[in-house]
PDB file of C-alpha atoms in Angstrom:
ATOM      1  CA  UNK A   4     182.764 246.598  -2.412  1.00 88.00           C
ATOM      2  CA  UNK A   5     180.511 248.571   0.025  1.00 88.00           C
ATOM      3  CA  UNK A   6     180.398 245.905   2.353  1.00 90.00           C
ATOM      4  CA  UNK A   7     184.289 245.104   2.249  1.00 94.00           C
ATOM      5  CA  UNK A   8     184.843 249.430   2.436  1.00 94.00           C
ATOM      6  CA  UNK A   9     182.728 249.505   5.769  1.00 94.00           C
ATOM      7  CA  UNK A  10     183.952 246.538   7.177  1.00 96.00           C
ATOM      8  CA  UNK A  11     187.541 247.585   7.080  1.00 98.00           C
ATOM      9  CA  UNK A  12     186.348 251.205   7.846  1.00 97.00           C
ATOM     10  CA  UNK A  13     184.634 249.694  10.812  1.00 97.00           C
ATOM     11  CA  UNK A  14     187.739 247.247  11.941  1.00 98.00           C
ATOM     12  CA  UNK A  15     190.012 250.580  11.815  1.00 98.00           C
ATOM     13  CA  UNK A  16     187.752 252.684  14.112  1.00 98.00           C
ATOM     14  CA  UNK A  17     187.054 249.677  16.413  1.00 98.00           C
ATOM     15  CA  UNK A  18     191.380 249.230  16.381  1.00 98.00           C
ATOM     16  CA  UNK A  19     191.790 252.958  16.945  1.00 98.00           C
ATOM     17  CA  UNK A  20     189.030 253.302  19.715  1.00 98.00           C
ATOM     18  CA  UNK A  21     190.886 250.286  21.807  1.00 97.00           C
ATOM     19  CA  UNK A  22     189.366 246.971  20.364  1.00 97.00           C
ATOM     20  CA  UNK A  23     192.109 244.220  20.021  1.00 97.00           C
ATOM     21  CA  UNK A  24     192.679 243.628  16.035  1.00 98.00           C
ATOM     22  CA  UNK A  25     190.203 240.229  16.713  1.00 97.00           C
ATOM     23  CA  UNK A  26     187.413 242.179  18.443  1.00 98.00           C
ATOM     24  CA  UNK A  27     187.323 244.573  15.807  1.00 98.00           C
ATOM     25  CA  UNK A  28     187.137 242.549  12.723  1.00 97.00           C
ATOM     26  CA  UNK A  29     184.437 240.129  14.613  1.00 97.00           C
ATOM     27  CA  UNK A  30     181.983 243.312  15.844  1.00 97.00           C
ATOM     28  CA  UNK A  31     182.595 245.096  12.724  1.00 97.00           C
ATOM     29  CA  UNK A  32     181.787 242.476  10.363  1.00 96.00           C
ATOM     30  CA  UNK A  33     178.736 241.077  13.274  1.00 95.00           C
ATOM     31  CA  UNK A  34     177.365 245.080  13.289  1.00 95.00           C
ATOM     32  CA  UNK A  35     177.233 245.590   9.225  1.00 93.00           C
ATOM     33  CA  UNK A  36     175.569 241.879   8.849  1.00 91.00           C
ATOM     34  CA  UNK A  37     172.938 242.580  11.504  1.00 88.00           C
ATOM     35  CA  UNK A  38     173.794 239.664  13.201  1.00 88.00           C
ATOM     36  CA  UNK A  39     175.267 241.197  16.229  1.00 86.00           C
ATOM     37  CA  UNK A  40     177.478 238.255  17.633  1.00 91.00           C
ATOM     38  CA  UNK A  41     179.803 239.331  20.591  1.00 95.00           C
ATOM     39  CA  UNK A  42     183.052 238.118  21.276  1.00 95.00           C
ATOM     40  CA  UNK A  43     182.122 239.097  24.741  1.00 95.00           C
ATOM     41  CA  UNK A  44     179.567 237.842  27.136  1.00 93.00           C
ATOM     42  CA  UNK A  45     178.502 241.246  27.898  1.00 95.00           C
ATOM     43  CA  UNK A  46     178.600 242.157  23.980  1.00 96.00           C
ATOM     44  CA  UNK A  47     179.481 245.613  23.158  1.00 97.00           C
ATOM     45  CA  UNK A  48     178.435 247.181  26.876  1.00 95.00           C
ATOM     46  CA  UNK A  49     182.045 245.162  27.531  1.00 96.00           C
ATOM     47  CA  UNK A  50     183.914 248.033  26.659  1.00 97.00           C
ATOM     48  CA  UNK A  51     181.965 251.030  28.506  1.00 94.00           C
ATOM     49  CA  UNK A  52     183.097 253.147  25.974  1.00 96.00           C
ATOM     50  CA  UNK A  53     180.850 255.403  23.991  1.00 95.00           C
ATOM     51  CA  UNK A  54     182.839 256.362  20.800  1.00 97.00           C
ATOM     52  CA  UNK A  55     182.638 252.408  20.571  1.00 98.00           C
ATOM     53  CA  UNK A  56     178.996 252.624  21.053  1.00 97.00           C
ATOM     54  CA  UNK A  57     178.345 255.032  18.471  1.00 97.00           C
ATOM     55  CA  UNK A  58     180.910 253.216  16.104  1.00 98.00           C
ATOM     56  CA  UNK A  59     178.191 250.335  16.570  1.00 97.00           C
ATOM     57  CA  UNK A  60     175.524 252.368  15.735  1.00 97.00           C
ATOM     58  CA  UNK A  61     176.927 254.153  12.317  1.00 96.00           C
ATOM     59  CA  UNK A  62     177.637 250.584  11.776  1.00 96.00           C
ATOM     60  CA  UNK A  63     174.383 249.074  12.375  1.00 96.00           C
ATOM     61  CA  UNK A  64     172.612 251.506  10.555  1.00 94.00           C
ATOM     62  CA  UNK A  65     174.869 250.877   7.698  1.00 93.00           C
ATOM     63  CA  UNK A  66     173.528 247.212   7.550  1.00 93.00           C
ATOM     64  CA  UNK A  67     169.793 247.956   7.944  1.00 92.00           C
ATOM     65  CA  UNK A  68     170.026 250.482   4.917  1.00 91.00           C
ATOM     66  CA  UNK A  69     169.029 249.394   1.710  1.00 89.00           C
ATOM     67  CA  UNK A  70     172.651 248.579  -0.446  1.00 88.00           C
ATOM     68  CA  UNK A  71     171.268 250.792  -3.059  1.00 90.00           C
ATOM     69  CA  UNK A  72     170.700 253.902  -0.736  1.00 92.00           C
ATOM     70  CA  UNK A  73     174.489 253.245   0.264  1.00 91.00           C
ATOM     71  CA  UNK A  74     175.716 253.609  -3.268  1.00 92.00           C
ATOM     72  CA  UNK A  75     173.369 256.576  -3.634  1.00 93.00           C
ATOM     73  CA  UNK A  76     175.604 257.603  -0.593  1.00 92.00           C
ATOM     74  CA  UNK A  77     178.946 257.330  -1.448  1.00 91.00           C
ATOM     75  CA  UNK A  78     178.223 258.576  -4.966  1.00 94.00           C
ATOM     76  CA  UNK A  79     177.455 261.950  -2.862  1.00 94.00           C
ATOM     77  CA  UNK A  80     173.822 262.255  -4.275  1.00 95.00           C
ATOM     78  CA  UNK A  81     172.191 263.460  -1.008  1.00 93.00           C
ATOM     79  CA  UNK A  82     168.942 264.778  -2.569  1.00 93.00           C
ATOM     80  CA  UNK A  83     167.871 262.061  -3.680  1.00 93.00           C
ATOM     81  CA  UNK A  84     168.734 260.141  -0.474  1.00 92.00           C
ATOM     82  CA  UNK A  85     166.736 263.302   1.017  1.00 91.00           C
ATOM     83  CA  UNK A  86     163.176 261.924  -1.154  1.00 92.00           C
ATOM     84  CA  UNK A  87     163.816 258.440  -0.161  1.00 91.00           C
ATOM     85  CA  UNK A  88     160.510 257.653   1.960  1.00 91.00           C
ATOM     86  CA  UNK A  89     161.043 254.670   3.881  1.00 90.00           C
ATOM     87  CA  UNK A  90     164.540 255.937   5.119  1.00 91.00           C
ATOM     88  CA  UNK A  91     162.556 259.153   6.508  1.00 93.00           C
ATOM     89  CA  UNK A  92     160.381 256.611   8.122  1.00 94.00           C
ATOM     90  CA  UNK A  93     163.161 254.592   9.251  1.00 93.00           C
ATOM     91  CA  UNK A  94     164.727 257.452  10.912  1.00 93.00           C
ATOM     92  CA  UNK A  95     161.056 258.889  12.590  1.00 95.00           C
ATOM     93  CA  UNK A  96     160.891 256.012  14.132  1.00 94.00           C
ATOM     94  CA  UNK A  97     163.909 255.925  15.521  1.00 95.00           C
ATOM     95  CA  UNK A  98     163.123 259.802  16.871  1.00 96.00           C
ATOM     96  CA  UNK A  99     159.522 258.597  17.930  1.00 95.00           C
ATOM     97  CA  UNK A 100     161.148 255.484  19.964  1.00 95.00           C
ATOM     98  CA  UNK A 101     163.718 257.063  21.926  1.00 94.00           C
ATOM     99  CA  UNK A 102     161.809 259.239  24.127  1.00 93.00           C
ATOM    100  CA  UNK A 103     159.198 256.299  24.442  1.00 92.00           C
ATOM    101  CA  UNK A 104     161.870 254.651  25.951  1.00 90.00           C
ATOM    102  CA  UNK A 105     163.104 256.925  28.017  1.00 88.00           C
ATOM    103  CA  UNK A 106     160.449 257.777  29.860  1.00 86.00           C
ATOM    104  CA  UNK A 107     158.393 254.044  29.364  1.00 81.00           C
ATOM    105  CA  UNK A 108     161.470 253.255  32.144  1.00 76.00           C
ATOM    106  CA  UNK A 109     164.740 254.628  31.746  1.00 71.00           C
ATOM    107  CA  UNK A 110     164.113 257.457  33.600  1.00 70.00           C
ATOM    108  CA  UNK A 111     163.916 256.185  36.962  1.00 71.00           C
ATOM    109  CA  UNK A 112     166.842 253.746  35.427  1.00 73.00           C
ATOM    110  CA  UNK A 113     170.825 254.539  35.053  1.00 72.00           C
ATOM    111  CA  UNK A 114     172.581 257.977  35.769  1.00 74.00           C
ATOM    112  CA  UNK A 115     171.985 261.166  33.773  1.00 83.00           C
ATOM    113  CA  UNK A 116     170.354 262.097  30.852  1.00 86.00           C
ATOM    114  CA  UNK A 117     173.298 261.649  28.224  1.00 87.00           C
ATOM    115  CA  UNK A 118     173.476 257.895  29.606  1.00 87.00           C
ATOM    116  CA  UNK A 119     169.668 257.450  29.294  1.00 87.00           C
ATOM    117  CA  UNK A 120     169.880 258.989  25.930  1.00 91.00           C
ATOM    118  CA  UNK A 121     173.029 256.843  24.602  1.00 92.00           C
ATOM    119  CA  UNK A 122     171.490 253.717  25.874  1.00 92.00           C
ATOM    120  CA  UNK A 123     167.970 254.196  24.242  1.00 93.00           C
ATOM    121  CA  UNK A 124     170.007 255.154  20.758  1.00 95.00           C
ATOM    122  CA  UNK A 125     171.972 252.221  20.656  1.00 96.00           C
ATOM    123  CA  UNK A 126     169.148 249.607  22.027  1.00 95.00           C
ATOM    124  CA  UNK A 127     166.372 251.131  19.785  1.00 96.00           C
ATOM    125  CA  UNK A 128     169.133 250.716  16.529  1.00 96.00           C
ATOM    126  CA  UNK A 129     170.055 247.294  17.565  1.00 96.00           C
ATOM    127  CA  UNK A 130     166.054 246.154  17.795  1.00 95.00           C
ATOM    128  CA  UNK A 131     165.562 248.119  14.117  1.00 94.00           C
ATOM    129  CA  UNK A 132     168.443 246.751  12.635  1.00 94.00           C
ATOM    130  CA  UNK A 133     167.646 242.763  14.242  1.00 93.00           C
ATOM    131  CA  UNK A 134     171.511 243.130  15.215  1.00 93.00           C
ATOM    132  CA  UNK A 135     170.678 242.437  19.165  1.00 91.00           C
ATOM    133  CA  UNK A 136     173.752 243.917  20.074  1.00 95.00           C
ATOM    134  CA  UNK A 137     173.464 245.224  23.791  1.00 95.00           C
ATOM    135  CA  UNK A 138     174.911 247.749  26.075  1.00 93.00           C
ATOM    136  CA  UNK A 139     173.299 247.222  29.371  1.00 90.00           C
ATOM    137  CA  UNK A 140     171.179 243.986  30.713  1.00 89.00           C
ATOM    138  CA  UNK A 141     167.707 243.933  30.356  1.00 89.00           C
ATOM    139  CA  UNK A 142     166.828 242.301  33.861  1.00 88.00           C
ATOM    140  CA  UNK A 143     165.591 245.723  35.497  1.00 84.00           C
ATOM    141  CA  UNK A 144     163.886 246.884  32.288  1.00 88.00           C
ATOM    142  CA  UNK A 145     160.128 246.979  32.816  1.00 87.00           C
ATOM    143  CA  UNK A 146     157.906 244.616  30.555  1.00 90.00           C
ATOM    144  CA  UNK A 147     156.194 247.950  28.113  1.00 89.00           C
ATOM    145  CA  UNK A 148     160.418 249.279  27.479  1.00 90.00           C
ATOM    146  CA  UNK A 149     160.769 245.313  26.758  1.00 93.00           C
ATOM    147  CA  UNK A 150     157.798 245.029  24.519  1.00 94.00           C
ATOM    148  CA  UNK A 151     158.688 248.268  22.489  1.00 94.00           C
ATOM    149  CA  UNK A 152     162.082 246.573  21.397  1.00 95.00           C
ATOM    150  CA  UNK A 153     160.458 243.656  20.588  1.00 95.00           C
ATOM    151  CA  UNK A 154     158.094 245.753  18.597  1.00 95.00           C
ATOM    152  CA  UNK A 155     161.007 247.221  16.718  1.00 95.00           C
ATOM    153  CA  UNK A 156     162.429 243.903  16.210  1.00 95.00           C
ATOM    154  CA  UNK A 157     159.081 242.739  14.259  1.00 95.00           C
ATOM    155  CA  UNK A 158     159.016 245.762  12.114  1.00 94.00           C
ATOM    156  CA  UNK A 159     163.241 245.020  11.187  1.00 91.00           C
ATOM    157  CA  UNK A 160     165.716 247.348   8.776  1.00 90.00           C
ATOM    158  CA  UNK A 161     165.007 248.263   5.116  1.00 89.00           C
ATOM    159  CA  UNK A 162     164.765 245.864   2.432  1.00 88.00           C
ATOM    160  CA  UNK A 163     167.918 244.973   0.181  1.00 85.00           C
ATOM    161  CA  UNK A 164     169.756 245.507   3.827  1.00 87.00           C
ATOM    162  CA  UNK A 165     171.256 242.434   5.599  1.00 84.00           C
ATOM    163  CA  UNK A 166     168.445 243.388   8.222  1.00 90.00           C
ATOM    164  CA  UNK A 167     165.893 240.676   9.275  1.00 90.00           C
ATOM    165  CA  UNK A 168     161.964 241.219  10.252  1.00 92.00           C
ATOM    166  CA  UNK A 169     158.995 242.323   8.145  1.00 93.00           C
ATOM    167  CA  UNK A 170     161.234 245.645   7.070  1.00 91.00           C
ATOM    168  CA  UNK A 171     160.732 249.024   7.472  1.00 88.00           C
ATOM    169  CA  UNK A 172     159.980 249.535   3.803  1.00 87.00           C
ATOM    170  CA  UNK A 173     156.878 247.315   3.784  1.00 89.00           C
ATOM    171  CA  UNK A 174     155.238 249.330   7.229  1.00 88.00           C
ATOM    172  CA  UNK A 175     155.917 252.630   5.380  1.00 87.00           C
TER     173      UNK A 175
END
């Protein structure tokens, strides 16, 4: 039931913020799974749209959590999602990452800081949550930015998520 609630949750946004009914159902249900196949070639940096972006990204992380931290979630019982350890982690490295990134490369790379930021957000989620969703191309990107997503790709999204790599819960 979570899965079906987000993945028509997700299709709706996606239809709302300009996705065709086909795109929407395909990224939503290819963000929640983690598995991050495009209908386009260019994959969700198609649509040059950041409310899409960040759809993506609410959706991604919804896949990488752990099911049981969802239904602690939508049962509203935030303190306890507050103790949970390895989604702290999950989330500091995420914080940790982000400037990394930006300055590892994106700095001298793409327009102002609110692009630099959006783009290390949504690549840094994608490598955590093994969806390999993209928003830009990776030719410019200099090998350390490379190797840090790769990094993030190794360590993967929590355990009981439809995330793949070692999982965040076993590094914690």
């Amino acid at each position: 039931l979570i899965y079906l609630g987000f993945t028509a949750s997700g299709t709706l946004i996606y239809i709302i913020l300009g996705m065709s009914i086909f795109d929407a159902i395909n990224h939503a249900m290819a963000a929640l799974s983690t598995g991050g196949f495009s209908t386009r070639t260019e994959s969700i940096g198609y649509y040059q749209s950041a409310p899409i972006e960040m759809a993506t990204i609410v959706l991604m992380l919804s896949g990488t959590t752990n099911f049981a931290v969802l239904s602690l979630l939508l049962q509203g019982k935030f303190k306890l999602i507050r103790r949970i350890g390895e989604l702290k982690f999950f989330f500091a490295l995420i914080i940790m990452s982000v400037p990394i990134l930006i300055i590892a490369g994106l700095q001298s790379m793409y327009g102002d800081m609110q692009d630099k930021f959006r783009i290390a957000v949504f690549q840094i989620v994608s490598a955590l949550s093994t969806t390999g969703f993209s928003t830009t191309s990776f030719n410019a990107w200099k090998p350390g930015m490379l190797m840090l997503l790769i990094i993030l790709m190794i360590i993967g999204g929590g355990a009981g998520s439809t995330a793949g790599g070692i999982k965040y819960s076993r590094i914690y």
